């Protein structure tokens, strides 16, 4: 008999912090209720391109070419659809070629931004999981970490969507500072550079974090974790409406739109 999947402890990641700030009820549905959500074409396209770039950096330097990367797209998509057949319905036959062309365009965007044969990544899709000194559990995946011969660290994140205009870039910058903070607490070294690569537009955002910035992020995470704990103990995760509600898959069960949420599953053990 198959054993039930072990429950993963709650922790903060850039996505979960973003959910809570956008709408506490969204955070509850995704993290505490763990309600299923349909995938989107944009999400699976991003997953596909990330998988291709991860494999690319695992090849010997002289094999990290654009044609080699393009040849990886179809096999990775086949593996994804074999694992989740519903993806084939998300990208039906009539849309398949356009989907592949767009994925290829994103991979091309990567090669227009850097030459992967000129360096070796320290790691790709690196899982980080720790508890900050203030008691806040954090985790996530870093797309790529580069370490220069002199020991300088660069944290890289690939973006397959549009590059936000400066006044809407806060979440992207927070994500990178989040990972810089986690790296600092894990390895006692602040990354010298944080780089977000927007493959669609062949442009990037580069940050050089300071101790003051990362200390602020750490305190901000403590405030967020405390607020989540207060909500978790009462079960009161209030909806927060915005323009983003139009893209929310939980609108039918959201009280802000006349819906009824499922019964609260109870206080998570992290906050009991």
PDB file of N, CA and C in Angstrom, residues 74-108:
ATOM      1  N   UNK A  74      12.042  19.509 -27.620  1.00  0.00           N
ATOM      2  CA  UNK A  74      11.026  18.472 -27.826  1.00  0.00           C
ATOM      3  C   UNK A  74      11.148  17.323 -26.821  1.00  0.00           C
ATOM      4  N   UNK A  75      12.361  16.798 -26.571  1.00  0.00           N
ATOM      5  CA  UNK A  75      12.457  15.716 -25.572  1.00  0.00           C
ATOM      6  C   UNK A  75      11.998  16.146 -24.181  1.00  0.00           C
ATOM      7  N   UNK A  76      12.321  17.367 -23.790  1.00  0.00           N
ATOM      8  CA  UNK A  76      11.886  17.819 -22.469  1.00  0.00           C
ATOM      9  C   UNK A  76      10.370  17.973 -22.433  1.00  0.00           C
ATOM     10  N   UNK A  77       9.781  18.464 -23.514  1.00  0.00           N
ATOM     11  CA  UNK A  77       8.324  18.590 -23.544  1.00  0.00           C
ATOM     12  C   UNK A  77       7.676  17.208 -23.507  1.00  0.00           C
ATOM     13  N   UNK A  78       8.268  16.255 -24.212  1.00  0.00           N
ATOM     14  CA  UNK A  78       7.735  14.893 -24.200  1.00  0.00           C
ATOM     15  C   UNK A  78       7.792  14.314 -22.788  1.00  0.00           C
ATOM     16  N   UNK A  79       8.874  14.578 -22.075  1.00  0.00           N
ATOM     17  CA  UNK A  79       9.000  14.085 -20.700  1.00  0.00           C
ATOM     18  C   UNK A  79       7.974  14.752 -19.789  1.00  0.00           C
ATOM     19  N   UNK A  80       7.740  16.045 -20.004  1.00  0.00           N
ATOM     20  CA  UNK A  80       6.761  16.764 -19.185  1.00  0.00           C
ATOM     21  C   UNK A  80       5.350  16.240 -19.413  1.00  0.00           C
ATOM     22  N   UNK A  81       4.986  15.977 -20.674  1.00  0.00           N
ATOM     23  CA  UNK A  81       3.639  15.495 -20.975  1.00  0.00           C
ATOM     24  C   UNK A  81       3.458  14.041 -20.553  1.00  0.00           C
ATOM     25  N   UNK A  82       4.545  13.272 -20.573  1.00  0.00           N
ATOM     26  CA  UNK A  82       4.451  11.891 -20.096  1.00  0.00           C
ATOM     27  C   UNK A  82       4.183  11.870 -18.597  1.00  0.00           C
ATOM     28  N   UNK A  83       4.787  12.807 -17.892  1.00  0.00           N
ATOM     29  CA  UNK A  83       4.597  12.892 -16.444  1.00  0.00           C
ATOM     30  C   UNK A  83       3.225  13.462 -16.102  1.00  0.00           C
ATOM     31  N   UNK A  84       2.730  14.394 -16.922  1.00  0.00           N
ATOM     32  CA  UNK A  84       1.430  15.037 -16.694  1.00  0.00           C
ATOM     33  C   UNK A  84       0.686  15.132 -18.023  1.00  0.00           C
ATOM     34  N   UNK A  85      -0.091  14.106 -18.383  1.00  0.00           N
ATOM     35  CA  UNK A  85      -0.773  14.076 -19.682  1.00  0.00           C
ATOM     36  C   UNK A  85      -1.707  15.261 -19.909  1.00  0.00           C
ATOM     37  N   UNK A  86      -2.163  15.911 -18.839  1.00  0.00           N
ATOM     38  CA  UNK A  86      -3.068  17.056 -19.008  1.00  0.00           C
ATOM     39  C   UNK A  86      -2.392  18.218 -19.722  1.00  0.00           C
ATOM     40  N   UNK A  87      -1.063  18.239 -19.722  1.00  0.00           N
ATOM     41  CA  UNK A  87      -0.354  19.308 -20.425  1.00  0.00           C
ATOM     42  C   UNK A  87      -0.622  19.251 -21.928  1.00  0.00           C
ATOM     43  N   UNK A  88      -0.878  18.043 -22.437  1.00  0.00           N
ATOM     44  CA  UNK A  88      -1.184  17.910 -23.867  1.00  0.00           C
ATOM     45  C   UNK A  88      -2.488  18.610 -24.214  1.00  0.00           C
ATOM     46  N   UNK A  89      -3.420  18.653 -23.263  1.00  0.00           N
ATOM     47  CA  UNK A  89      -4.672  19.373 -23.483  1.00  0.00           C
ATOM     48  C   UNK A  89      -4.453  20.878 -23.386  1.00  0.00           C
ATOM     49  N   UNK A  90      -3.484  21.281 -22.558  1.00  0.00           N
ATOM     50  CA  UNK A  90      -3.185  22.703 -22.421  1.00  0.00           C
ATOM     51  C   UNK A  90      -2.561  23.253 -23.704  1.00  0.00           C
ATOM     52  N   UNK A  91      -1.753  22.435 -24.360  1.00  0.00           N
ATOM     53  CA  UNK A  91      -1.148  22.815 -25.639  1.00  0.00           C
ATOM     54  C   UNK A  91      -1.606  21.804 -26.683  1.00  0.00           C
ATOM     55  N   UNK A  92      -2.797  21.996 -27.263  1.00  0.00           N
ATOM     56  CA  UNK A  92      -3.313  21.042 -28.249  1.00  0.00           C
ATOM     57  C   UNK A  92      -2.492  21.058 -29.535  1.00  0.00           C
ATOM     58  N   UNK A  93      -2.757  20.085 -30.388  1.00  0.00           N
ATOM     59  CA  UNK A  93      -1.974  19.921 -31.616  1.00  0.00           C
ATOM     60  C   UNK A  93      -1.918  21.183 -32.455  1.00  0.00           C
ATOM     61  N   UNK A  94      -3.036  21.907 -32.530  1.00  0.00           N
ATOM     62  CA  UNK A  94      -3.072  23.092 -33.389  1.00  0.00           C
ATOM     63  C   UNK A  94      -2.211  24.232 -32.845  1.00  0.00           C
ATOM     64  N   UNK A  95      -1.852  24.165 -31.559  1.00  0.00           N
ATOM     65  CA  UNK A  95      -1.014  25.208 -30.954  1.00  0.00           C
ATOM     66  C   UNK A  95       0.414  24.740 -30.709  1.00  0.00           C
ATOM     67  N   UNK A  96       0.670  23.476 -30.988  1.00  0.00           N
ATOM     68  CA  UNK A  96       1.954  22.876 -30.619  1.00  0.00           C
ATOM     69  C   UNK A  96       3.150  23.567 -31.272  1.00  0.00           C
ATOM     70  N   UNK A  97       3.080  23.813 -32.589  1.00  0.00           N
ATOM     71  CA  UNK A  97       4.215  24.409 -33.286  1.00  0.00           C
ATOM     72  C   UNK A  97       4.481  25.825 -32.799  1.00  0.00           C
ATOM     73  N   UNK A  98       3.422  26.604 -32.605  1.00  0.00           N
ATOM     74  CA  UNK A  98       3.610  27.967 -32.093  1.00  0.00           C
ATOM     75  C   UNK A  98       4.253  27.931 -30.702  1.00  0.00           C
ATOM     76  N   UNK A  99       3.847  26.956 -29.888  1.00  0.00           N
ATOM     77  CA  UNK A  99       4.415  26.793 -28.547  1.00  0.00           C
ATOM     78  C   UNK A  99       5.909  26.492 -28.632  1.00  0.00           C
ATOM     79  N   UNK A 100       6.295  25.592 -29.524  1.00  0.00           N
ATOM     80  CA  UNK A 100       7.706  25.243 -29.689  1.00  0.00           C
ATOM     81  C   UNK A 100       8.508  26.430 -30.214  1.00  0.00           C
ATOM     82  N   UNK A 101       7.921  27.168 -31.148  1.00  0.00           N
ATOM     83  CA  UNK A 101       8.614  28.335 -31.713  1.00  0.00           C
ATOM     84  C   UNK A 101       8.870  29.376 -30.632  1.00  0.00           C
ATOM     85  N   UNK A 102       7.886  29.598 -29.770  1.00  0.00           N
ATOM     86  CA  UNK A 102       8.067  30.574 -28.696  1.00  0.00           C
ATOM     87  C   UNK A 102       9.119  30.092 -27.695  1.00  0.00           C
ATOM     88  N   UNK A 103       9.122  28.797 -27.381  1.00  0.00           N
ATOM     89  CA  UNK A 103      10.151  28.260 -26.483  1.00  0.00           C
ATOM     90  C   UNK A 103      11.536  28.424 -27.108  1.00  0.00           C
ATOM     91  N   UNK A 104      11.631  28.166 -28.395  1.00  0.00           N
ATOM     92  CA  UNK A 104      12.911  28.325 -29.098  1.00  0.00           C
ATOM     93  C   UNK A 104      13.356  29.784 -29.088  1.00  0.00           C
ATOM     94  N   UNK A 105      12.387  30.701 -29.215  1.00  0.00           N
ATOM     95  CA  UNK A 105      12.703  32.130 -29.196  1.00  0.00           C
ATOM     96  C   UNK A 105      13.266  32.539 -27.829  1.00  0.00           C
ATOM     97  N   UNK A 106      12.725  31.965 -26.770  1.00  0.00           N
ATOM     98  CA  UNK A 106      13.230  32.269 -25.433  1.00  0.00           C
ATOM     99  C   UNK A 106      14.641  31.720 -25.238  1.00  0.00           C
ATOM    100  N   UNK A 107      14.883  30.524 -25.747  1.00  0.00           N
ATOM    101  CA  UNK A 107      16.228  29.946 -25.666  1.00  0.00           C
ATOM    102  C   UNK A 107      17.207  30.797 -26.473  1.00  0.00           C
ATOM    103  N   UNK A 108      16.776  31.263 -27.632  1.00  0.00           N
ATOM    104  CA  UNK A 108      17.610  32.150 -28.445  1.00  0.00           C
ATOM    105  C   UNK A 108      17.920  33.429 -27.667  1.00  0.00           C
TER     106      UNK A 108
END
